[in-house]
PDB file of C-alpha atoms and ligand atoms in Angstrom:
ATOM      1  CA  UNK A 172      12.724  14.346 -14.804  1.00  0.00           C
ATOM      2  CA  UNK A 173      12.117  15.631 -11.580  1.00  0.00           C
ATOM      3  CA  UNK A 174      14.303  18.177  -9.092  1.00  0.00           C
ATOM      4  CA  UNK A 175      14.092  15.854  -5.830  1.00  0.00           C
ATOM      5  CA  UNK A 176      16.903  15.071  -3.723  1.00  0.00           C
ATOM      6  CA  UNK A 177      17.880  11.856  -5.111  1.00  0.00           C
ATOM      7  CA  UNK A 178      19.514  10.668  -2.233  1.00  0.00           C
ATOM      8  CA  UNK A 179      16.042  11.381   0.732  1.00  0.00           C
ATOM      9  CA  UNK A 180      13.572   9.340  -1.891  1.00  0.00           C
ATOM     10  CA  UNK A 181      11.420   7.230   0.616  1.00  0.00           C
ATOM     11  CA  UNK A 182      12.154   3.936   1.442  1.00  0.00           C
ATOM     12  CA  UNK A 183       8.410   1.968   1.217  1.00  0.00           C
ATOM     13  CA  UNK A 184       6.081   5.375   0.410  1.00  0.00           C
ATOM     14  CA  UNK A 185       1.901   3.481   0.934  1.00  0.00           C
ATOM     15  CA  UNK A 186      -0.542   4.474  -1.845  1.00  0.00           C
ATOM     16  CA  UNK A 187      -5.096   4.544  -0.327  1.00  0.00           C
ATOM     17  CA  UNK A 188      -5.959   4.192  -4.231  1.00  0.00           C
ATOM     18  CA  UNK A 189      -9.093   6.191  -3.586  1.00  0.00           C
ATOM     19  CA  UNK A 190     -11.771   8.118  -6.130  1.00  0.00           C
ATOM     20  CA  UNK A 191     -12.373   5.591  -8.625  1.00  0.00           C
ATOM     21  CA  UNK A 192     -16.015   5.664  -8.700  1.00  0.00           C
ATOM     22  CA  UNK A 193     -16.489   9.463  -8.419  1.00  0.00           C
ATOM     23  CA  UNK A 194     -14.050   9.234 -11.299  1.00  0.00           C
ATOM     24  CA  UNK A 195     -16.504   7.441 -13.171  1.00  0.00           C
ATOM     25  CA  UNK A 196     -19.826   9.521 -12.184  1.00  0.00           C
ATOM     26  CA  UNK A 197     -17.666  12.832 -13.102  1.00  0.00           C
ATOM     27  CA  UNK A 198     -17.015  11.206 -16.747  1.00  0.00           C
ATOM     28  CA  UNK A 199     -20.892  10.119 -16.767  1.00  0.00           C
ATOM     29  CA  UNK A 200     -19.314   6.601 -16.783  1.00  0.00           C
ATOM     30  CA  UNK A 201     -20.313   3.324 -14.723  1.00  0.00           C
ATOM     31  CA  UNK A 202     -18.136   3.173 -11.395  1.00  0.00           C
ATOM     32  CA  UNK A 203     -17.057  -0.289 -13.212  1.00  0.00           C
ATOM     33  CA  UNK A 204     -15.088   2.146 -15.565  1.00  0.00           C
ATOM     34  CA  UNK A 205     -14.007   4.458 -12.860  1.00  0.00           C
ATOM     35  CA  UNK A 206     -11.944   0.510 -11.536  1.00  0.00           C
ATOM     36  CA  UNK A 207     -10.682   0.156 -14.878  1.00  0.00           C
ATOM     37  CA  UNK A 208      -8.913   3.632 -15.373  1.00  0.00           C
ATOM     38  CA  UNK A 209      -7.775   3.150 -12.352  1.00  0.00           C
ATOM     39  CA  UNK A 210      -5.354   0.086 -13.819  1.00  0.00           C
ATOM     40  CA  UNK A 211      -3.978   2.689 -15.485  1.00  0.00           C
ATOM     41  CA  UNK A 212      -2.891   5.015 -12.331  1.00  0.00           C
ATOM     42  CA  UNK A 213      -1.480   2.299 -10.805  1.00  0.00           C
ATOM     43  CA  UNK A 214       0.592   1.006 -13.804  1.00  0.00           C
ATOM     44  CA  UNK A 215       2.410   4.535 -14.484  1.00  0.00           C
ATOM     45  CA  UNK A 216       2.954   4.669 -10.169  1.00  0.00           C
ATOM     46  CA  UNK A 217       4.622   1.312 -10.454  1.00  0.00           C
ATOM     47  CA  UNK A 218       7.154   2.704 -12.830  1.00  0.00           C
ATOM     48  CA  UNK A 219       7.262   5.490 -11.706  1.00  0.00           C
ATOM     49  CA  UNK A 220       8.513   5.072  -8.428  1.00  0.00           C
ATOM     50  CA  UNK A 221      10.555   1.932  -9.608  1.00  0.00           C
ATOM     51  CA  UNK A 222      12.265   4.305 -11.641  1.00  0.00           C
ATOM     52  CA  UNK A 223      12.834   7.087  -9.270  1.00  0.00           C
ATOM     53  CA  UNK A 224      14.535   4.377  -6.583  1.00  0.00           C
ATOM     54  CA  UNK A 225      11.324   3.537  -4.111  1.00  0.00           C
ATOM     55  CA  UNK A 226      12.348  -0.126  -2.425  1.00  0.00           C
ATOM     56  CA  UNK A 227       8.493  -1.173  -1.592  1.00  0.00           C
ATOM     57  CA  UNK A 228       5.827   0.137  -2.965  1.00  0.00           C
ATOM     58  CA  UNK A 229       2.355  -0.397  -1.141  1.00  0.00           C
ATOM     59  CA  UNK A 230      -0.922  -0.337  -3.082  1.00  0.00           C
ATOM     60  CA  UNK A 231      -4.526  -0.673  -0.866  1.00  0.00           C
ATOM     61  CA  UNK A 232      -6.512  -2.368  -3.239  1.00  0.00           C
ATOM     62  CA  UNK A 233      -8.865  -3.621  -1.286  1.00  0.00           C
ATOM     63  CA  UNK A 234     -10.528  -3.546   2.045  1.00  0.00           C
ATOM     64  CA  UNK A 235     -11.927  -5.551   4.291  1.00  0.00           C
ATOM     65  CA  UNK A 236     -14.586  -3.404   4.828  1.00  0.00           C
ATOM     66  CA  UNK A 237     -15.362  -3.087   0.448  1.00  0.00           C
ATOM     67  CA  UNK A 238     -16.775  -6.611   0.870  1.00  0.00           C
ATOM     68  CA  UNK A 239     -19.336  -5.137   1.414  1.00  0.00           C
ATOM     69  CA  UNK A 240     -20.533  -3.790  -1.817  1.00  0.00           C
ATOM     70  CA  UNK A 241     -22.712  -4.637  -3.977  1.00  0.00           C
ATOM     71  CA  UNK A 242     -21.745  -7.585  -5.351  1.00  0.00           C
ATOM     72  CA  UNK A 243     -21.134  -6.935  -8.746  1.00  0.00           C
ATOM     73  CA  UNK A 244     -18.310  -4.222  -8.502  1.00  0.00           C
ATOM     74  CA  UNK A 245     -17.112  -6.609  -6.138  1.00  0.00           C
ATOM     75  CA  UNK A 246     -17.158  -9.008  -8.813  1.00  0.00           C
ATOM     76  CA  UNK A 247     -15.645  -6.743 -10.967  1.00  0.00           C
ATOM     77  CA  UNK A 248     -12.973  -5.866  -9.202  1.00  0.00           C
ATOM     78  CA  UNK A 249     -11.776  -9.090  -8.225  1.00  0.00           C
ATOM     79  CA  UNK A 250     -11.408  -9.826 -12.410  1.00  0.00           C
ATOM     80  CA  UNK A 251      -9.938  -6.496 -12.579  1.00  0.00           C
ATOM     81  CA  UNK A 252      -6.898  -8.058 -10.016  1.00  0.00           C
ATOM     82  CA  UNK A 253      -6.960 -11.167 -11.745  1.00  0.00           C
ATOM     83  CA  UNK A 254      -6.295 -10.034 -15.630  1.00  0.00           C
ATOM     84  CA  UNK A 255      -3.461  -6.856 -13.731  1.00  0.00           C
ATOM     85  CA  UNK A 256      -1.765  -9.612 -12.209  1.00  0.00           C
ATOM     86  CA  UNK A 257      -1.591 -11.397 -15.176  1.00  0.00           C
ATOM     87  CA  UNK A 258      -0.977  -8.715 -17.860  1.00  0.00           C
ATOM     88  CA  UNK A 259       1.867  -7.573 -15.430  1.00  0.00           C
ATOM     89  CA  UNK A 260       3.437 -10.471 -14.758  1.00  0.00           C
ATOM     90  CA  UNK A 261       6.255 -10.076 -17.817  1.00  0.00           C
ATOM     91  CA  UNK A 262       6.808  -6.483 -16.403  1.00  0.00           C
ATOM     92  CA  UNK A 263       7.375  -7.095 -12.896  1.00  0.00           C
ATOM     93  CA  UNK A 264       9.980  -9.997 -14.119  1.00  0.00           C
ATOM     94  CA  UNK A 265      11.852  -7.538 -17.381  1.00  0.00           C
ATOM     95  CA  UNK A 266      11.939  -4.734 -13.903  1.00  0.00           C
ATOM     96  CA  UNK A 267      13.018  -6.654 -11.297  1.00  0.00           C
ATOM     97  CA  UNK A 268      10.098  -5.712  -9.702  1.00  0.00           C
ATOM     98  CA  UNK A 269       8.916  -9.216  -6.068  1.00  0.00           C
ATOM     99  CA  UNK A 270       5.656  -8.707  -5.529  1.00  0.00           C
ATOM    100  CA  UNK A 271       3.713  -9.113  -2.149  1.00  0.00           C
ATOM    101  CA  UNK A 272       0.177  -9.602  -0.930  1.00  0.00           C
ATOM    102  CA  UNK A 273      -1.074  -7.962   3.059  1.00  0.00           C
ATOM    103  CA  UNK A 274      -4.192  -8.876   3.859  1.00  0.00           C
ATOM    104  CA  UNK A 275      -7.073 -11.745   4.113  1.00  0.00           C
ATOM    105  CA  UNK A 276      -5.569 -13.288   1.592  1.00  0.00           C
ATOM    106  CA  UNK A 277      -7.867 -16.761   1.664  1.00  0.00           C
ATOM    107  CA  UNK A 278     -11.081 -14.506   1.413  1.00  0.00           C
ATOM    108  CA  UNK A 279     -10.035 -14.245  -2.569  1.00  0.00           C
ATOM    109  CA  UNK A 280     -11.695 -15.992  -4.937  1.00  0.00           C
ATOM    110  CA  UNK A 281      -9.908 -18.823  -5.568  1.00  0.00           C
ATOM    111  CA  UNK A 282      -9.005 -17.628  -9.176  1.00  0.00           C
ATOM    112  CA  UNK A 283      -7.381 -15.143  -8.106  1.00  0.00           C
ATOM    113  CA  UNK A 284      -5.622 -16.442  -4.874  1.00  0.00           C
ATOM    114  CA  UNK A 285      -4.420 -18.910  -7.506  1.00  0.00           C
ATOM    115  CA  UNK A 286      -3.126 -16.516 -10.296  1.00  0.00           C
ATOM    116  CA  UNK A 287      -1.874 -14.766  -7.259  1.00  0.00           C
ATOM    117  CA  UNK A 288       0.862 -17.010  -6.158  1.00  0.00           C
ATOM    118  CA  UNK A 289       2.057 -17.666  -8.982  1.00  0.00           C
ATOM    119  CA  UNK A 290       2.707 -14.341  -9.730  1.00  0.00           C
ATOM    120  CA  UNK A 291       4.052 -14.098  -5.996  1.00  0.00           C
ATOM    121  CA  UNK A 292       6.663 -16.870  -6.424  1.00  0.00           C
ATOM    122  CA  UNK A 293       7.508 -15.987 -10.045  1.00  0.00           C
ATOM    123  CA  UNK A 294       9.128 -12.596  -8.372  1.00  0.00           C
ATOM    124  CA  UNK A 295       9.670 -14.211  -5.426  1.00  0.00           C
ATOM    125  CA  UNK A 296      14.419 -13.984  -6.418  1.00  0.00           C
ATOM    126  CA  UNK A 297      13.435 -10.187  -7.940  1.00  0.00           C
ATOM    127  CA  UNK A 298      14.695  -7.175  -6.066  1.00  0.00           C
ATOM    128  CA  UNK A 299      15.077  -4.000  -7.041  1.00  0.00           C
ATOM    129  CA  UNK A 300      11.642  -3.045  -5.518  1.00  0.00           C
ATOM    130  CA  UNK A 301       8.552  -4.892  -3.961  1.00  0.00           C
ATOM    131  CA  UNK A 302       5.133  -3.918  -4.449  1.00  0.00           C
ATOM    132  CA  UNK A 303       2.563  -4.801  -1.966  1.00  0.00           C
ATOM    133  CA  UNK A 304      -1.095  -5.024  -2.283  1.00  0.00           C
ATOM    134  CA  UNK A 305      -2.532  -5.286   0.433  1.00  0.00           C
ATOM    135  CA  UNK A 306      -5.761  -6.817  -0.698  1.00  0.00           C
ATOM    136  CA  UNK A 307      -8.719  -8.068   1.578  1.00  0.00           C
ATOM    137  CA  UNK A 308      -6.797  -5.978   4.245  1.00  0.00           C
ATOM    138  CA  UNK A 309      -8.123  -4.682   7.298  1.00  0.00           C
ATOM    139  CA  UNK A 310      -5.456  -2.739  10.160  1.00  0.00           C
ATOM    140  CA  UNK A 311      -7.555  -4.326  12.573  1.00  0.00           C
ATOM    141  CA  UNK A 312      -8.019  -7.830  11.740  1.00  0.00           C
ATOM    142  CA  UNK A 313      -4.500  -7.807  11.091  1.00  0.00           C
ATOM    143  CA  UNK A 314      -3.736  -6.924  14.948  1.00  0.00           C
ATOM    144  CA  UNK A 315      -6.319  -8.695  16.476  1.00  0.00           C
ATOM    145  CA  UNK A 316      -4.407 -12.291  14.617  1.00  0.00           C
ATOM    146  CA  UNK A 317      -1.276 -11.324  15.275  1.00  0.00           C
ATOM    147  CA  UNK A 318      -2.489 -11.259  18.497  1.00  0.00           C
ATOM    148  CA  UNK A 319      -4.615 -14.137  18.819  1.00  0.00           C
ATOM    149  CA  UNK A 320      -0.993 -16.179  17.479  1.00  0.00           C
ATOM    150  CA  UNK A 321       0.648 -14.390  20.356  1.00  0.00           C
ATOM    151  CA  UNK A 322      -1.566 -15.700  22.831  1.00  0.00           C
ATOM    152  CA  UNK A 323      -1.780 -19.184  21.610  1.00  0.00           C
ATOM    153  CA  UNK A 324       2.096 -19.776  21.451  1.00  0.00           C
ATOM    154  CA  UNK A 325       2.277 -17.799  25.239  1.00  0.00           C
ATOM    155  CA  UNK A 326      -0.524 -20.273  26.431  1.00  0.00           C
ATOM    156  CA  UNK A 327       1.369 -23.476  24.601  1.00  0.00           C
ATOM    157  CA  UNK A 328       4.722 -22.222  26.964  1.00  0.00           C
ATOM    158  CA  UNK A 329       6.318 -21.169  23.518  1.00  0.00           C
ATOM    159  CA  UNK A 330       7.094 -16.821  23.997  1.00  0.00           C
ATOM    160  CA  UNK A 331       7.031 -15.088  26.955  1.00  0.00           C
ATOM    161  CA  UNK A 332       4.041 -12.509  27.215  1.00  0.00           C
ATOM    162  CA  UNK A 333       7.764 -10.035  29.410  1.00  0.00           C
ATOM    163  CA  UNK A 334       9.579 -10.870  26.072  1.00  0.00           C
ATOM    164  CA  UNK A 335       7.358  -9.094  23.369  1.00  0.00           C
ATOM    165  CA  UNK A 336       8.627  -5.861  22.565  1.00  0.00           C
ATOM    166  CA  UNK A 337       7.936  -3.655  19.599  1.00  0.00           C
ATOM    167  CA  UNK A 338       9.970  -5.020  16.738  1.00  0.00           C
ATOM    168  CA  UNK A 339       8.385  -8.989  17.840  1.00  0.00           C
ATOM    169  CA  UNK A 340       5.485  -7.913  17.763  1.00  0.00           C
ATOM    170  CA  UNK A 341       5.986  -6.475  14.151  1.00  0.00           C
ATOM    171  CA  UNK A 342       6.965  -9.749  12.838  1.00  0.00           C
ATOM    172  CA  UNK A 343       3.952 -11.287  13.597  1.00  0.00           C
ATOM    173  CA  UNK A 344       1.785  -8.614  10.931  1.00  0.00           C
ATOM    174  CA  UNK A 345       1.342  -9.323   7.372  1.00  0.00           C
ATOM    175  CA  UNK A 346       4.367  -6.945   7.345  1.00  0.00           C
ATOM    176  CA  UNK A 347       6.649  -9.224   9.215  1.00  0.00           C
ATOM    177  CA  UNK A 348      10.257  -7.357   7.407  1.00  0.00           C
ATOM    178  CA  UNK A 349       8.456  -4.603   5.709  1.00  0.00           C
ATOM    179  CA  UNK A 350       9.588  -1.386   7.064  1.00  0.00           C
ATOM    180  CA  UNK A 351       7.125   1.164   7.505  1.00  0.00           C
ATOM    181  CA  UNK A 352       6.058   3.183   5.165  1.00  0.00           C
ATOM    182  CA  UNK A 353       7.752   6.682   4.914  1.00  0.00           C
ATOM    183  CA  UNK A 354       4.739   8.075   3.278  1.00  0.00           C
ATOM    184  CA  UNK A 355       2.012   7.843   2.825  1.00  0.00           C
ATOM    185  CA  UNK A 356      -0.702   9.560  -0.048  1.00  0.00           C
ATOM    186  CA  UNK A 357      -3.861   8.901  -0.179  1.00  0.00           C
ATOM    187  CA  UNK A 358      -6.236  10.437  -2.978  1.00  0.00           C
ATOM    188  CA  UNK A 359      -9.633  11.762  -4.107  1.00  0.00           C
ATOM    189  CA  UNK A 360     -10.273  14.339  -0.976  1.00  0.00           C
ATOM    190  CA  UNK A 361     -10.885  11.480   1.852  1.00  0.00           C
ATOM    191  CA  UNK A 362      -9.022  12.969   4.929  1.00  0.00           C
ATOM    192  CA  UNK A 363      -8.637   9.386   6.558  1.00  0.00           C
ATOM    193  CA  UNK A 364      -7.156   6.124   7.208  1.00  0.00           C
ATOM    194  CA  UNK A 365     -10.374   3.741   6.633  1.00  0.00           C
ATOM    195  CA  UNK A 366      -8.482   0.569   8.423  1.00  0.00           C
ATOM    196  CA  UNK A 367      -5.563   0.966   6.344  1.00  0.00           C
ATOM    197  CA  UNK A 368      -1.511  -0.338   8.220  1.00  0.00           C
ATOM    198  CA  UNK A 369      -2.482   1.049  11.284  1.00  0.00           C
ATOM    199  CA  UNK A 370      -0.019  -0.005  13.633  1.00  0.00           C
ATOM    200  CA  UNK A 371       2.823   0.394  11.111  1.00  0.00           C
ATOM    201  CA  UNK A 372       1.590   4.312  10.027  1.00  0.00           C
ATOM    202  CA  UNK A 373       2.974   5.293  13.616  1.00  0.00           C
ATOM    203  CA  UNK A 374       5.422   7.398  11.832  1.00  0.00           C
ATOM    204  CA  UNK A 375       5.292   7.907   8.759  1.00  0.00           C
ATOM    205  CA  UNK A 376       4.427  11.203   7.335  1.00  0.00           C
ATOM    206  CA  UNK A 377       0.820  11.674   5.666  1.00  0.00           C
ATOM    207  CA  UNK A 378       0.422  13.381   2.282  1.00  0.00           C
ATOM    208  CA  UNK A 379      -3.158  14.313   1.002  1.00  0.00           C
ATOM    209  CA  UNK A 380      -4.513  15.288  -2.603  1.00  0.00           C
ATOM    210  CA  UNK A 381      -7.930  16.108  -4.187  1.00  0.00           C
ATOM    211  CA  UNK A 382      -6.755  14.462  -7.032  1.00  0.00           C
ATOM    212  CA  UNK A 383      -8.496  11.477  -7.975  1.00  0.00           C
ATOM    213  CA  UNK A 384      -6.786   7.985  -8.204  1.00  0.00           C
ATOM    214  CA  UNK A 385      -7.654   7.775 -11.899  1.00  0.00           C
ATOM    215  CA  UNK A 386      -6.650  10.749 -12.957  1.00  0.00           C
ATOM    216  CA  UNK A 387      -3.058  10.264 -10.473  1.00  0.00           C
ATOM    217  CA  UNK A 388       0.215  10.894 -12.506  1.00  0.00           C
ATOM    218  CA  UNK A 389       4.085  10.338 -12.395  1.00  0.00           C
ATOM    219  CA  UNK A 390       4.087  14.698 -12.091  1.00  0.00           C
ATOM    220  CA  UNK A 391       0.993  13.807  -8.887  1.00  0.00           C
ATOM    221  CA  UNK A 392       3.932  10.992  -7.661  1.00  0.00           C
ATOM    222  CA  UNK A 393       6.963  12.895  -7.784  1.00  0.00           C
ATOM    223  CA  UNK A 394       5.013  16.783  -5.965  1.00  0.00           C
ATOM    224  CA  UNK A 395       4.095  14.470  -2.879  1.00  0.00           C
ATOM    225  CA  UNK A 396       6.947  13.456  -3.128  1.00  0.00           C
ATOM    226  CA  UNK A 397       8.786  16.493  -3.165  1.00  0.00           C
ATOM    227  CA  UNK A 398       6.403  18.395  -0.261  1.00  0.00           C
ATOM    228  CA  UNK A 399       7.635  14.936   1.997  1.00  0.00           C
ATOM    229  CA  UNK A 400      11.743  16.215   1.008  1.00  0.00           C
ATOM    230  CA  UNK A 401      10.334  19.469   2.660  1.00  0.00           C
ATOM    231  CA  UNK A 402       9.777  18.359   5.875  1.00  0.00           C
ATOM    232  CA  UNK A 403      11.156  17.078   9.167  1.00  0.00           C
ATOM    233  CA  UNK A 404      10.661  13.633  10.964  1.00  0.00           C
ATOM    234  CA  UNK A 405      11.423  14.269  14.578  1.00  0.00           C
ATOM    235  CA  UNK A 406      10.386  11.611  15.809  1.00  0.00           C
ATOM    236  CA  UNK A 407       8.858  13.186  19.083  1.00  0.00           C
ATOM    237  CA  UNK A 408      12.929  14.814  19.259  1.00  0.00           C
ATOM    238  CA  UNK A 409      13.606  18.402  18.209  1.00  0.00           C
ATOM    239  CA  UNK A 410      14.441  20.314  15.718  1.00  0.00           C
ATOM    240  CA  UNK A 411      18.025  21.364  17.426  1.00  0.00           C
ATOM    241  CA  UNK A 412      18.667  18.030  18.271  1.00  0.00           C
ATOM    242  CA  UNK A 413      18.206  16.605  14.650  1.00  0.00           C
ATOM    243  CA  UNK A 414      20.562  19.139  13.663  1.00  0.00           C
ATOM    244  CA  UNK A 415      23.280  17.569  16.371  1.00  0.00           C
ATOM    245  CA  UNK A 416      23.373  20.559  18.446  1.00  0.00           C
ATOM    246  CA  UNK A 417      22.012  19.536  21.019  1.00  0.00           C
ATOM    247  CA  UNK A 418      22.647  15.517  21.847  1.00  0.00           C
TER     248      UNK A 418
HETATM  249  C1  IPE B 542     -10.843   3.193  -4.887  1.00  0.00           C
HETATM  250  O1  IPE B 542     -12.084   4.217  -5.373  1.00  0.00           O
HETATM  251  C2  IPE B 542     -10.942   1.979  -5.147  1.00  0.00           C
HETATM  252  C3  IPE B 542     -12.191   0.901  -3.803  1.00  0.00           C
HETATM  253  C4  IPE B 542     -11.771   1.507  -3.113  1.00  0.00           C
HETATM  254  C5  IPE B 542     -11.830  -0.739  -4.413  1.00  0.00           C
HETATM  255  P1  IPE B 542     -13.966   4.516  -4.650  1.00  0.00           P
HETATM  256  O2  IPE B 542     -14.548   2.992  -5.179  1.00  0.00           O
HETATM  257  O3  IPE B 542     -13.472   3.714  -3.058  1.00  0.00           O
HETATM  258  O4  IPE B 542     -14.111   4.951  -5.043  1.00  0.00           O
HETATM  259  P2  IPE B 542     -14.922   6.558  -4.457  1.00  0.00           P
HETATM  260  O5  IPE B 542     -14.363   6.928  -2.649  1.00  0.00           O
HETATM  261  O6  IPE B 542     -16.519   5.950  -4.602  1.00  0.00           O
HETATM  262  O7  IPE B 542     -15.469   7.599  -5.148  1.00  0.00           O
HETATM  263  C1  IPE B 543     -10.442   2.307   0.982  1.00  0.00           C
HETATM  264  O1  IPE B 543     -11.094   2.918   0.264  1.00  0.00           O
HETATM  265  C2  IPE B 543      -9.568   1.110   0.438  1.00  0.00           C
HETATM  266  C3  IPE B 543      -8.781   1.544  -0.645  1.00  0.00           C
HETATM  267  C4  IPE B 543      -8.569   2.628  -1.239  1.00  0.00           C
HETATM  268  C5  IPE B 543      -8.716  -0.390  -1.201  1.00  0.00           C
HETATM  269  P1  IPE B 543     -12.312   3.468   0.440  1.00  0.00           P
HETATM  270  O2  IPE B 543     -13.555   3.766  -0.147  1.00  0.00           O
HETATM  271  O3  IPE B 543     -13.162   1.540   0.887  1.00  0.00           O
HETATM  272  O4  IPE B 543     -12.963   4.348   2.370  1.00  0.00           O
HETATM  273  P2  IPE B 543     -13.985   4.607   2.957  1.00  0.00           P
HETATM  274  O5  IPE B 543     -15.217   3.720   2.994  1.00  0.00           O
HETATM  275  O6  IPE B 543     -14.193   5.659   1.990  1.00  0.00           O
HETATM  276  O7  IPE B 543     -13.017   5.219   4.049  1.00  0.00           O
HETATM  277 MG1   MG B 544     -13.647   5.715  -1.878  1.00  0.00          MG
END
């Protein structure tokens, strides 16, 4: 199927799915047609990750800043999201995929939130892969919300600020219990983080491709993982230390 090393498949892949609008423009279509086409790439990526043994897949589907897009586009994106959730429930159940969402989900339209919660609850017992949708997600909002909660608990005397460490802090984020991404892919040639997983990507490997999201296929995912497998993750140490020559 691929020349990948099955022993070092990233446990968690995060994707900034970008370029739907430019894809549509290239094909002389409206932006919404680009988003519709993007859903096909989502399906293929979910299936491929499940087959390759990726344990967590986080997809940046809608940022806290995307609310500022034209109302018509926002409405279409919400409609596509609801349709996707309804259509993919069966696949998620068949393929043992659990769905989670991260973000300020309370701001989603009521019908979308209802469907989202239904799919989350129906798939909660699944364990082969966790698909995490970042919806109305902003990394700074996430950190701020955590800080507010911690400050409140400290004021109430429930926690001692001195006891707070990196691990404890992580538990206040939307991603509580989810390991940090090993690999972050951004499509469409943009080289920025756009407020995605700011805390969690401290040691994530980044991979950028010019491929526009609607054109992203399994071969592109494999190319990203192959690139990842060729890297040395040093986490601040030296290469020699990693090889075990020096303690
Ligand atoms: C990504 O594609 C989809 C969302 C952000 C929802 P874009 O819509 O950002 O596409 P470009 O960047 O305009 O090409
Ligand atoms: C990031 O893409 C958000 C999603 C992919 C959902 P954008 O297209 O919104 O990012 P910017 O604004 O170009 O940085
Ligand atoms: Mg974009």
